[in-house]
Coordinates of C-alpha atoms and ligand atoms in Angstrom, one line a residue:
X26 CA 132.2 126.7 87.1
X27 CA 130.2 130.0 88.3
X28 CA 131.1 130.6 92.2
X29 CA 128.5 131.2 93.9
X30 CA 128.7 133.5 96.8
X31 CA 126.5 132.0 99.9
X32 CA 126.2 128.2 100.4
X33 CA 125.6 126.2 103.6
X34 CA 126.4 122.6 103.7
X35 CA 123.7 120.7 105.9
X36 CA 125.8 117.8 107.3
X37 CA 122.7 114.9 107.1
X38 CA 123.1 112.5 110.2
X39 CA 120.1 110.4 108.7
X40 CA 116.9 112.3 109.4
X41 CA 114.0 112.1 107.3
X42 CA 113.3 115.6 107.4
X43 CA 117.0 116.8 106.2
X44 CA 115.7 118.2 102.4
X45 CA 113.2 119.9 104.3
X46 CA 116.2 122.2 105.7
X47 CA 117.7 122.0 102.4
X48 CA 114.2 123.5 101.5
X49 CA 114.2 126.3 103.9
X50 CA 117.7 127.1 103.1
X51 CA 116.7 127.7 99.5
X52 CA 113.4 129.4 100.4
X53 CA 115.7 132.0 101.8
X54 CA 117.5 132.3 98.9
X55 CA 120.4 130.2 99.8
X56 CA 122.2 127.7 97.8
X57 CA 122.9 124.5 100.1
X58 CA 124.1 121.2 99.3
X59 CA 123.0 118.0 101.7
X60 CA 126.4 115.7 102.1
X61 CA 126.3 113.0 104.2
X62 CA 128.2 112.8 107.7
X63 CA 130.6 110.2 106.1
X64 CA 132.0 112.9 103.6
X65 CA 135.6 113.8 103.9
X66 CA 136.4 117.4 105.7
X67 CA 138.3 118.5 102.6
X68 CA 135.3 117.9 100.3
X69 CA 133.4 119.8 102.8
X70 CA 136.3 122.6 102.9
X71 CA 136.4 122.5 98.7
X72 CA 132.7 123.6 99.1
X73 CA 133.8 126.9 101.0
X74 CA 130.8 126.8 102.6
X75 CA 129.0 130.1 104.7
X76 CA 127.8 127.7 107.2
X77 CA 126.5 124.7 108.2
X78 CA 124.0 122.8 109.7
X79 CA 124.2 119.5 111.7
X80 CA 120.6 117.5 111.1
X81 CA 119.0 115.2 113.2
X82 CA 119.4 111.7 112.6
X83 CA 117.8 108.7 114.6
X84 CA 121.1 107.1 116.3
X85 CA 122.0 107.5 120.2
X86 CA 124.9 109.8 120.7
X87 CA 127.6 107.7 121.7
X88 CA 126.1 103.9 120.6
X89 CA 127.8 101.6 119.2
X90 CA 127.9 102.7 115.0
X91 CA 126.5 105.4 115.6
X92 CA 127.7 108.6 114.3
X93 CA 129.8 111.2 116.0
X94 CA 131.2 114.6 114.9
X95 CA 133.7 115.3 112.8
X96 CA 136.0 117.4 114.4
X97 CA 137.4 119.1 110.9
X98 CA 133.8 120.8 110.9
X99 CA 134.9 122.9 113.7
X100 CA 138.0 123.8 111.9
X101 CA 136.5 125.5 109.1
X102 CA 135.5 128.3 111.4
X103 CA 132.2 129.1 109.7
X104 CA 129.1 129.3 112.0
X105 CA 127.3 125.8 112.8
X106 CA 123.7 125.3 113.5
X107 CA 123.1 121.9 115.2
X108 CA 119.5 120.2 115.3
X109 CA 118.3 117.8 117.2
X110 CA 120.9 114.8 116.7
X111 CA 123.1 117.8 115.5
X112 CA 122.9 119.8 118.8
X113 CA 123.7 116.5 120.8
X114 CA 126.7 115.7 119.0
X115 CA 127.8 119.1 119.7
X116 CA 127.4 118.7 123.3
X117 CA 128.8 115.4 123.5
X118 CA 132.0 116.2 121.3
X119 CA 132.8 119.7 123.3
X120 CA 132.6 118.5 126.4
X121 CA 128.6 119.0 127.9
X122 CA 126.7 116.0 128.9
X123 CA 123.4 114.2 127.6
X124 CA 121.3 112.1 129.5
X125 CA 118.8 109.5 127.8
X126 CA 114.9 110.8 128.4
X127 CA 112.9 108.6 130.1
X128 CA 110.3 108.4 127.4
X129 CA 110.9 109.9 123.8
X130 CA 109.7 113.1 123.5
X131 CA 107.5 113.7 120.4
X132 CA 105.4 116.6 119.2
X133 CA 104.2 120.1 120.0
X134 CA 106.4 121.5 123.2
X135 CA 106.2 125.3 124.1
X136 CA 109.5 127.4 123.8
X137 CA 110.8 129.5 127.0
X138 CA 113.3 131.8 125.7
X139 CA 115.8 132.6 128.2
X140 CA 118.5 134.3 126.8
X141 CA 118.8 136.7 124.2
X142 CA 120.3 135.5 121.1
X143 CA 120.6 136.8 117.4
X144 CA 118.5 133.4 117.0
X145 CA 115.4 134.7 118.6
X146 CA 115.6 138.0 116.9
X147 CA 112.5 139.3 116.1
X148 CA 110.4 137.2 117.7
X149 CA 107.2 138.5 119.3
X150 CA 108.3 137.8 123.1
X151 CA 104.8 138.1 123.8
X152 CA 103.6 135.2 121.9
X153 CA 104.1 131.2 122.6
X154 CA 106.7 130.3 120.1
X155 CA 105.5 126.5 119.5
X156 CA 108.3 124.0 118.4
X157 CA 108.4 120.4 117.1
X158 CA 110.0 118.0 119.4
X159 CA 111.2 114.4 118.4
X160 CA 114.6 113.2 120.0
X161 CA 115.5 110.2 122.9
X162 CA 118.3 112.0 124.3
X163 CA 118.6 115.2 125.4
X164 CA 121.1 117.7 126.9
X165 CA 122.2 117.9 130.5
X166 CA 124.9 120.4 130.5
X167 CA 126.4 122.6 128.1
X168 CA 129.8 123.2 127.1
X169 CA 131.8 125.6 128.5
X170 CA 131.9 128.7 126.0
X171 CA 127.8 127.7 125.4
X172 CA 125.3 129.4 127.7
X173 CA 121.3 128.1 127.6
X174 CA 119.1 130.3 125.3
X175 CA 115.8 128.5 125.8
X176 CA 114.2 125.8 127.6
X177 CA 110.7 123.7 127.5
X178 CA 108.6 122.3 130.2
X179 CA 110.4 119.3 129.8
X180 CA 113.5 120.3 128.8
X181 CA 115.9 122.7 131.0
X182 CA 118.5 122.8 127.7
X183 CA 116.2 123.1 125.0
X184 CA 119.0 125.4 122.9
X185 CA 122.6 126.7 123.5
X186 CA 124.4 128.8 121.9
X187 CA 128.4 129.9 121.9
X188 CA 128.3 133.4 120.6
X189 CA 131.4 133.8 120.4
X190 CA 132.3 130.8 118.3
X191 CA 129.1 131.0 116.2
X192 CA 127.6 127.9 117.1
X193 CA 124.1 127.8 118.2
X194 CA 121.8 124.7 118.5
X195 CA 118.2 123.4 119.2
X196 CA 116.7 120.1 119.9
X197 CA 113.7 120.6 118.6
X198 CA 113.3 120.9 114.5
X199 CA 112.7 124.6 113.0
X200 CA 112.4 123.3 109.6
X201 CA 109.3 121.6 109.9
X202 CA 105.7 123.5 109.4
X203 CA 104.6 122.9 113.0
X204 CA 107.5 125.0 114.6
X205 CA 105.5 128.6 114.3
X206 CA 108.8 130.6 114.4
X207 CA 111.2 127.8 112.5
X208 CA 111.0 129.8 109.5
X209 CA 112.7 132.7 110.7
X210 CA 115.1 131.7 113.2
X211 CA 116.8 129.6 110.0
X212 CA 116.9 133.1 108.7
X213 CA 118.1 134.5 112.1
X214 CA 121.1 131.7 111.5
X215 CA 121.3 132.7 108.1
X216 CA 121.3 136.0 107.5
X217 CA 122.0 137.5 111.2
X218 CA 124.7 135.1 112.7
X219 CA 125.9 133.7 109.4
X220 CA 125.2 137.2 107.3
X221 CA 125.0 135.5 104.4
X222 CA 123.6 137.0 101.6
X223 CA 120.3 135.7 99.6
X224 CA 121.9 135.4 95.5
X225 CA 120.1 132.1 95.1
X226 CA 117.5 131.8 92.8
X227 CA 115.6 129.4 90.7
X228 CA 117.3 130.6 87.3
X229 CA 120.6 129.8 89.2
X230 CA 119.4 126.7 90.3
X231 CA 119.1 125.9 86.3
X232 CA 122.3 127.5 85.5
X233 CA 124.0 125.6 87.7
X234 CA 121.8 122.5 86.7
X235 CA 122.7 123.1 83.0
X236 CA 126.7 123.3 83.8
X237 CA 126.9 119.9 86.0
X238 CA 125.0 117.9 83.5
X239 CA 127.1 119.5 80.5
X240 CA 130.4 118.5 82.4
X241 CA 128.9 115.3 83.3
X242 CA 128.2 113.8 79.9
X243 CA 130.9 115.3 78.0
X244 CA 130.9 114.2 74.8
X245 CA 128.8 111.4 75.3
X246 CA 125.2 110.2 74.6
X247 CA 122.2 110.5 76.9
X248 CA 119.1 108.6 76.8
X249 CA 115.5 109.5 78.4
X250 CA 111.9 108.0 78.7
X251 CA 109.9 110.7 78.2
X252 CA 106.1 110.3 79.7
X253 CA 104.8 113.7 79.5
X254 CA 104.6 114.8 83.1
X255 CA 106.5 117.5 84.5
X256 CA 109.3 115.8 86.2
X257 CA 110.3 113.7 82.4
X258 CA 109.4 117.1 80.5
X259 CA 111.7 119.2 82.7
X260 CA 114.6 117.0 82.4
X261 CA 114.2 116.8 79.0
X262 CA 114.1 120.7 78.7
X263 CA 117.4 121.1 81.3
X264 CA 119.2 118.5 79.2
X265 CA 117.7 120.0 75.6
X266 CA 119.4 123.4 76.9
X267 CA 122.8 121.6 78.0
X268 CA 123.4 119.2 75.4
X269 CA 121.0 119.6 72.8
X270 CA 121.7 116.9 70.0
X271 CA 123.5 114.8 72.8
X272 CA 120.2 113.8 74.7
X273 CA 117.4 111.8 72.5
X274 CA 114.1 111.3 74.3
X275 CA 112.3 107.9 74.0
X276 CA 108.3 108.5 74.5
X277 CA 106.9 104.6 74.6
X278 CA 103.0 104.6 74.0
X279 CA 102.2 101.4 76.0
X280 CA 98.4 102.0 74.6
X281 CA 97.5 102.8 78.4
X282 CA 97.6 106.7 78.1
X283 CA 94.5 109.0 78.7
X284 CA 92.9 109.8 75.7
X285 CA 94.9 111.8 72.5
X286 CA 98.1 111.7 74.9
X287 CA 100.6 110.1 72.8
X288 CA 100.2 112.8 70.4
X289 CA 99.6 115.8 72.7
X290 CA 103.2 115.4 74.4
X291 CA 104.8 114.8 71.2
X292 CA 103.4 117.9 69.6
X293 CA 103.6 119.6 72.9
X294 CA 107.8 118.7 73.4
X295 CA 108.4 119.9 69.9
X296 CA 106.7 123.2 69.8
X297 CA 108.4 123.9 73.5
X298 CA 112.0 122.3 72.5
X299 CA 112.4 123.1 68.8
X300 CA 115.4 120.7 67.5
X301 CA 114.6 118.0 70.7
X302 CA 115.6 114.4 69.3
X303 CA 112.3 112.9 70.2
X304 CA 111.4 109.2 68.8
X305 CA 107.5 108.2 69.7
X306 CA 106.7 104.6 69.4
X307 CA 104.2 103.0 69.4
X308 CA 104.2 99.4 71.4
X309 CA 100.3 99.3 72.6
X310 CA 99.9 95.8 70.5
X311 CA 102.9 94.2 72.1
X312 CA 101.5 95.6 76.0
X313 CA 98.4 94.8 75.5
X314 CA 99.0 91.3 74.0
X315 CA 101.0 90.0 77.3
X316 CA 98.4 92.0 79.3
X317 CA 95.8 89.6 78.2
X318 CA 94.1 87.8 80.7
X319 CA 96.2 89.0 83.9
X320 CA 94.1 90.5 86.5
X321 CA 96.8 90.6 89.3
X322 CA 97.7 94.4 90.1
X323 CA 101.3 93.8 90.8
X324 CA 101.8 90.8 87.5
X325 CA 100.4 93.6 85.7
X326 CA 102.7 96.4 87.2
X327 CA 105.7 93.4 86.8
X328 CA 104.7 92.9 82.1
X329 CA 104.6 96.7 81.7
X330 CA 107.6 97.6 83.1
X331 CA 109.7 94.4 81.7
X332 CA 107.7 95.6 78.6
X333 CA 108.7 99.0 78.6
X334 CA 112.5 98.1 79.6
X335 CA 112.3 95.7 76.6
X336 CA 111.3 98.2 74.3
X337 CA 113.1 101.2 75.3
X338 CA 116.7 99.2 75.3
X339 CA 115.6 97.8 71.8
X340 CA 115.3 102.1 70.4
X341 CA 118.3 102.9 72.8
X342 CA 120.5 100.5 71.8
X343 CA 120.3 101.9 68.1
X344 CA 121.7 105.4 69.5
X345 CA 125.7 105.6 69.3
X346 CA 127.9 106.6 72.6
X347 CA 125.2 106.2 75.2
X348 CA 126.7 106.2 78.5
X349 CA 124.0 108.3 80.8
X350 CA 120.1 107.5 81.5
X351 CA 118.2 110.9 82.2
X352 CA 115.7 110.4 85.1
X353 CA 112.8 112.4 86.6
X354 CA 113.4 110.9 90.2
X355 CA 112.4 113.9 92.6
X356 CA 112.8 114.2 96.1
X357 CA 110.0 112.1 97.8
X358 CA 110.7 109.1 94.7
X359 CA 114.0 108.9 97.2
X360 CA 113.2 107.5 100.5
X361 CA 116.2 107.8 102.3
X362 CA 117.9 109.9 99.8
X363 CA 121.3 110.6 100.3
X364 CA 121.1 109.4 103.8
X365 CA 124.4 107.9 104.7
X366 CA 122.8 104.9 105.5
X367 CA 122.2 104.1 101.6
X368 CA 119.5 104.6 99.2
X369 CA 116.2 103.0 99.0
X370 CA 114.0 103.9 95.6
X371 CA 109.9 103.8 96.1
X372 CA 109.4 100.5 94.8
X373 CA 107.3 101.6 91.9
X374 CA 110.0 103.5 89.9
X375 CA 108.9 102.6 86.5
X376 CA 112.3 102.5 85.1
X377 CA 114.1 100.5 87.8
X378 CA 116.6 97.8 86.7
X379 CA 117.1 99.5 83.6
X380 CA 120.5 101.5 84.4
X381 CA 122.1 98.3 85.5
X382 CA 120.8 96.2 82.6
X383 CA 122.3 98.6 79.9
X384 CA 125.3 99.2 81.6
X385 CA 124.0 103.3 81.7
X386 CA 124.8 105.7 85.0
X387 CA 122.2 108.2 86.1
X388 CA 121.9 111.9 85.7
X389 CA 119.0 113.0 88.1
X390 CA 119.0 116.6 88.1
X391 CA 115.8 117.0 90.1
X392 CA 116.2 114.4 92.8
X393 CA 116.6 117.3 95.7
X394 CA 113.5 119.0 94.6
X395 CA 110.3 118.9 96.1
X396 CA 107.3 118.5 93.5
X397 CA 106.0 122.5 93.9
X398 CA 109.7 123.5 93.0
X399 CA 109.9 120.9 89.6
X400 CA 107.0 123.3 88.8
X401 CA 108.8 126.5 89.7
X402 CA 112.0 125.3 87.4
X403 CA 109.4 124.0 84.4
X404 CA 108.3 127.8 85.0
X405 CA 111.9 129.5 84.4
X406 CA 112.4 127.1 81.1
X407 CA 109.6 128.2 79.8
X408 CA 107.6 125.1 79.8
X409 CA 104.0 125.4 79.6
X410 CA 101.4 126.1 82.4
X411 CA 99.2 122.6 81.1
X412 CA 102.4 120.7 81.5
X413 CA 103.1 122.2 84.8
X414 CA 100.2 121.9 86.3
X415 CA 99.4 118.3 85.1
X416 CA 98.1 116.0 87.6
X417 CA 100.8 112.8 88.5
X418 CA 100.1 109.6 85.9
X419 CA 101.7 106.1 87.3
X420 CA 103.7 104.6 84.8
X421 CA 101.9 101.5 84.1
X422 CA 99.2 104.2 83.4
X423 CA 95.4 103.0 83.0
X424 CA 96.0 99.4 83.4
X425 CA 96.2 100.3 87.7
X426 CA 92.9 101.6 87.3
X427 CA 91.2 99.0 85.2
X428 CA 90.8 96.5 87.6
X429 CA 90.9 92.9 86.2
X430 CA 91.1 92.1 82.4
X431 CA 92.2 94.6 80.1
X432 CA 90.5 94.7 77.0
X433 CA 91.1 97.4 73.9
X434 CA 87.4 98.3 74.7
X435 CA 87.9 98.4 78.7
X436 CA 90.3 101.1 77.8
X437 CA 88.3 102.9 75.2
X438 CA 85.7 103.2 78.0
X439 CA 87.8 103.9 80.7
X440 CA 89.9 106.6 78.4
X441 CA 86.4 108.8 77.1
X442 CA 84.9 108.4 81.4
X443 CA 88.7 110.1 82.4
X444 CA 88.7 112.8 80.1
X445 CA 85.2 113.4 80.7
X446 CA 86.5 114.1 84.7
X447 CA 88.9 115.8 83.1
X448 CA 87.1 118.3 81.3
X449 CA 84.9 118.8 84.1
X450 CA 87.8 119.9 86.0
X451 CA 89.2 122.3 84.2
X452 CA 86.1 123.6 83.6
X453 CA 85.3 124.2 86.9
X454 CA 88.2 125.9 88.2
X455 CA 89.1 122.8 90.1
X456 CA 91.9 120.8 88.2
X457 CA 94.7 122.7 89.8
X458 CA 93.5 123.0 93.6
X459 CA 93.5 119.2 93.3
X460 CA 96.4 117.0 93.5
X461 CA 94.9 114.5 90.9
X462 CA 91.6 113.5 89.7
X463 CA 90.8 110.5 87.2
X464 CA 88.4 107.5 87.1
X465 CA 88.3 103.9 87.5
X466 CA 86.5 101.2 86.0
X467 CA 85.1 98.7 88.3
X468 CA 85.4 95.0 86.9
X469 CA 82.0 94.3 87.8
X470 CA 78.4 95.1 86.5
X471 CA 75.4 96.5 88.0
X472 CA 71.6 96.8 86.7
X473 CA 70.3 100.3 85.5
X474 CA 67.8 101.6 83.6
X475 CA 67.7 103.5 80.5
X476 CA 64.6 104.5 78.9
X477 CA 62.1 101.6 79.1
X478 CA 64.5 98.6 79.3
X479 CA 66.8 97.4 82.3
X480 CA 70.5 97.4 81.6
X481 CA 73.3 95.9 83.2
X482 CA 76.7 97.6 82.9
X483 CA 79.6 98.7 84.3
X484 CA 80.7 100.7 87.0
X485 CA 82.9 103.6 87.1
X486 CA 84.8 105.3 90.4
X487 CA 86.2 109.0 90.6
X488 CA 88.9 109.1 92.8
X489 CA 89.8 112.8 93.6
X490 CA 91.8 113.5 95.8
X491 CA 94.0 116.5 97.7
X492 CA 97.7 116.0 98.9
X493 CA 100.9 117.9 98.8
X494 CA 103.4 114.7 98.6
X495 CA 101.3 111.6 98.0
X496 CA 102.5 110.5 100.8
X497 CA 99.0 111.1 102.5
X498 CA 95.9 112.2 101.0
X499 CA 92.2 112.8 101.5
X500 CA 89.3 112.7 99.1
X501 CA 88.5 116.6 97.1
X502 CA 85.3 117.8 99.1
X503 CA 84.0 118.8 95.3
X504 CA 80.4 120.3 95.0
X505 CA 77.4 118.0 94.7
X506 CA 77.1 119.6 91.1
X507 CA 79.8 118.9 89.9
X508 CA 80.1 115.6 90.7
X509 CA 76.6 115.4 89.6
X510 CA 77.6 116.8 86.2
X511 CA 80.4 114.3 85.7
X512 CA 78.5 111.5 86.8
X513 CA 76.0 112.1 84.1
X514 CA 77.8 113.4 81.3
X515 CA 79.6 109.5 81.8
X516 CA 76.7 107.7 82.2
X517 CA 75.0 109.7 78.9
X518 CA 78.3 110.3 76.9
X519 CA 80.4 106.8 77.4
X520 CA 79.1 103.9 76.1
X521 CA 78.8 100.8 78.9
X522 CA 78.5 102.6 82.0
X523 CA 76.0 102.7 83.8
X524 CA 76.7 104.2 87.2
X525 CA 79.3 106.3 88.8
X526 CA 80.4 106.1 92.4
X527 CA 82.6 108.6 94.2
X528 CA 85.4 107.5 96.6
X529 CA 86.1 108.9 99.7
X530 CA 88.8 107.2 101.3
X531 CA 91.6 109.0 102.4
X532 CA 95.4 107.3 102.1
X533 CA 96.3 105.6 104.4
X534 CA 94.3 103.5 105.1
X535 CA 93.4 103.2 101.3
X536 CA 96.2 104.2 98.7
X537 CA 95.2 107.2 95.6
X538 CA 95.5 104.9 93.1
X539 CA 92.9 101.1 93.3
X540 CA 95.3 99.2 92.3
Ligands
XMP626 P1 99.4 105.4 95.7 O1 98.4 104.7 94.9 O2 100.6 104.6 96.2 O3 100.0 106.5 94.8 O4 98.8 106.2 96.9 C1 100.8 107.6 95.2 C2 101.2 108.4 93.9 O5 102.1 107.5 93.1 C3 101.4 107.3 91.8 N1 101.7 105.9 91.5 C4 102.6 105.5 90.6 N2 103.4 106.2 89.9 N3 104.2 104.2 89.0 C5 104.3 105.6 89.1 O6 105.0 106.2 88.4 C6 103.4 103.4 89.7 O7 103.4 102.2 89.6 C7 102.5 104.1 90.6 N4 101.6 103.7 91.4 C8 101.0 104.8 92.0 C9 100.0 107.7 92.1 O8 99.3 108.1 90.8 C10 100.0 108.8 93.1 O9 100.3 110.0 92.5

């Protein structure tokens, strides 16, 4: 396997925000590699990392199960950053003290630097460096060989560093967006105290990629439900390029795609991945058969995805040698990630169950990525900007946003009112500065008029929305006109529909999709 040259291991004590260092560490151009606290010293060691970085976590120092430091990191005599929980284990572990705050301390705090350090460099001294507090305990005194580099109001110890040694830690987080200078004191750590060098890259990324899942599988099969959005289509292409005949891709039509999209990702997969083993089928009758009558969001969510498990197993099980299931799960799909307190999967993975039930284990390439770097790797394999770019499509696709009965027409209608938004859109310029954009149809009716006589019809939403995780989001502040335009080009061009209504609710309270 190709050595790379610089690699920090972030040690992950449990914080929600660990990936976001892994982030920042490959922003700089550096390959790191999360492990949790739990992983033996000579895995670590195997690694040869260029440094490491302790992460926060949310135990005490020093409570009963909670962790403590391994002292075998010290051993390996490569510079450590600790944060937060990581700079308290250090403290605790080399012989400082901590002291339990009266009150957590959350939020914006104001850094005093008091020392020089190779941390600070290049800060503008003249400036209020803002950080991004969130810890219980904090640090009283410092171990001997660590001297104080900055404090806060309400911290006296709010980093230490032991220059000699090479280890340097903060309680407050740099690697989240609200600490102005946490960008560049990683790279202070990184390239100054650590001088590593910045060889990684997102084409190494997918070298790399390519090699693990080729010695993963060996010479054995892989299967993959392929939907059509970006995190499916660029497994798929990782996988085409590694194994090539070895993967066959399973697209299910569950005849609650947008309009044409069945045949738009097939065509779309085999003019991008000549040779891909891709078998389309069609099961729309079957879905919308047991959908029939059942207006309950999550019985609906519950027949489409024993449906779809159903019917992929049936194509899968024809396929010789399978042994691995190829899956788009990206970073914010994995709650607690590789946290060392086990893994907890968003409760809407579409294929969930189905790696158990068939006996299959997982290849995930993409499962440390953040969504905007999926994009950045479809970009290096040459996938195309309307797949990239593709707004996010729930599994149980339109039948979340018809809400109650689905019929073959309430999907004809809801189908032509989408891509109308659609069109409209792209047209505009606004499809990509919006995180996703579709409509809904209301199961209820409302009177119009059309021409001399009264009508009575249904009702559709647009729910637009900005985000940058899905985790929160807030309704696209679209011009009047073109919301005007869409809302008459549906009423005019989709038979049924008689008014459109736009919603502007942001999440949370209210969730993107109705249903
Ligand atoms: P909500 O509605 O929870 O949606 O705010 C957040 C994001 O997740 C998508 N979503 C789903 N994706 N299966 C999926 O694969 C689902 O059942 C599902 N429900 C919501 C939604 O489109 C948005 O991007």
């Amino acid at each position: 396997m190709q050595q790379l040259q610089s690699r920090v291991i972030i040690i992950d004590y449990g914080s929600q925000v660990t990936q976001l260092i892994a982030r920042r560490v490959r922003e700089a151009g550096i390959y790191s590699e999360i492990m949790p606290c739990t992983t033996p010293i000579e895995t670590i060691a195997a690694e040869k990392p260029g440094a490491l970085i302790l992460s926060g976590g949310p135990d005490s120092v020093g409570d009963e199960g909670a962790f403590s430091l391994d002292m075998g990191l010290l051993d390996l005599n490569v510079p450590i950053l600790g944060i937060c929980y990581g700079m308290q284990l250090l403290a605790h572990h080399l012989g400082g003290a901590l002291a339990t705050s009266t009150e957590r301390e959350y939020g914006r705090a104001e850094l005093e630097i008091c020392a020089d350090s190779l941390l600070w460099d290049g800060l503008d001294q003249n400036t209020v460096s803002v950080v991004w507090m969130s810890h219980g305990n904090h640090v009283t005194k410092v171990p001997e060989g660590f001297k104080i580099i900055a404090r806060t109001k309400a911290l006296d110890i709010a980093a230490m560093a032991d220059e000699a040694r090479g280890i340097y830690a903060v309680q407050f987080h740099p690697e989240v967006h609200h600490t102005t200078d946490g960008i560049r004191m990683l790279q202070n750590f990184l390239f100054k105290v650590a001088r590593l060098k910045p060889d990684w890259t997102m084409r190494s990324f997918v070298e790399r990629s390519i090699e693990e899942c080729r010695e993963k599988v060996g010479q054995s099969n892989v299967v993959l439900a392929l939907s059509g959005g970006v995190d499916s289509s660029v497994v798929a292409a990782l996988l085409h390029r590694a194994i090539g005949k070895q993967l066959h891709c399973i697209f299910v039509n569950h005849g609650l795609l947008r309009l044409n999209e069945g045949r738009e990702v097939v065509d779309m997969m085999h003019a991008h991945l000549p040779g891909l083993n891709l078998k389309y089928v069609d099961a729309s009758e079957l879905f919308l058969s047991r959908l029939k009558g059942v207006e309950d969001p999550e019985q609906k969510r519950k027949i489409i995805g024993r449906t779809f498990i159903e019917v992929f197993e049936e194509e899968a099980n024809s396929i010789e040698n399978v042994k691995f299931l190829g899956q788009g799960t990206v970073y914010p799909d994995v709650i607690e990630s590789i946290s060392p307190k086990g893994v907890v999967i968003k409760s809407h993975h579409n294929v969930g169950g189905l790696p158990e039930r068939m006996k299959l284990k997982l290849i995930e390439p993409l499962r440390e990525l953040f969504k905007d770097e999926v994009r950045k790797v479809a970009a290096e394999l040459g996938l195309p900007e309307s797949l990239i770019w593709r707004h996010p499509f729930p599994g149980p696709g339109l039948a979340v946003r018809i809400l109650g009965d689905i019929t073959k027409e309430r999907v004809a209608t809801l189908q032509k009112a989408d891509s109308i938004v659609r069109e409209e859109l792209k047209a505009s310029g606004w499809y990509g500065k919006v995180w996703q954009g579709f409509a809904v149809l209301l199961p209820l009716r409302t009177v119009g008029v059309m021409g001399d006589s009264r009508t009575y019809e249904n009702v559709v939403a647009l729910r637009i929305v900005d985000s940058v995780d899905a985790m929160t989001a807030d309704w696209s502040r679209l011009p009047n006109e073109l919301l005007a335009r869409m809302s008459s080009r549906i009423i005019n061009e989709v038979h049924g529909v008689n008014r459109v209504v736009y919603d502007i609710s942001s999440k949370p309270p209210s969730t993107i999709e109705w249903e």
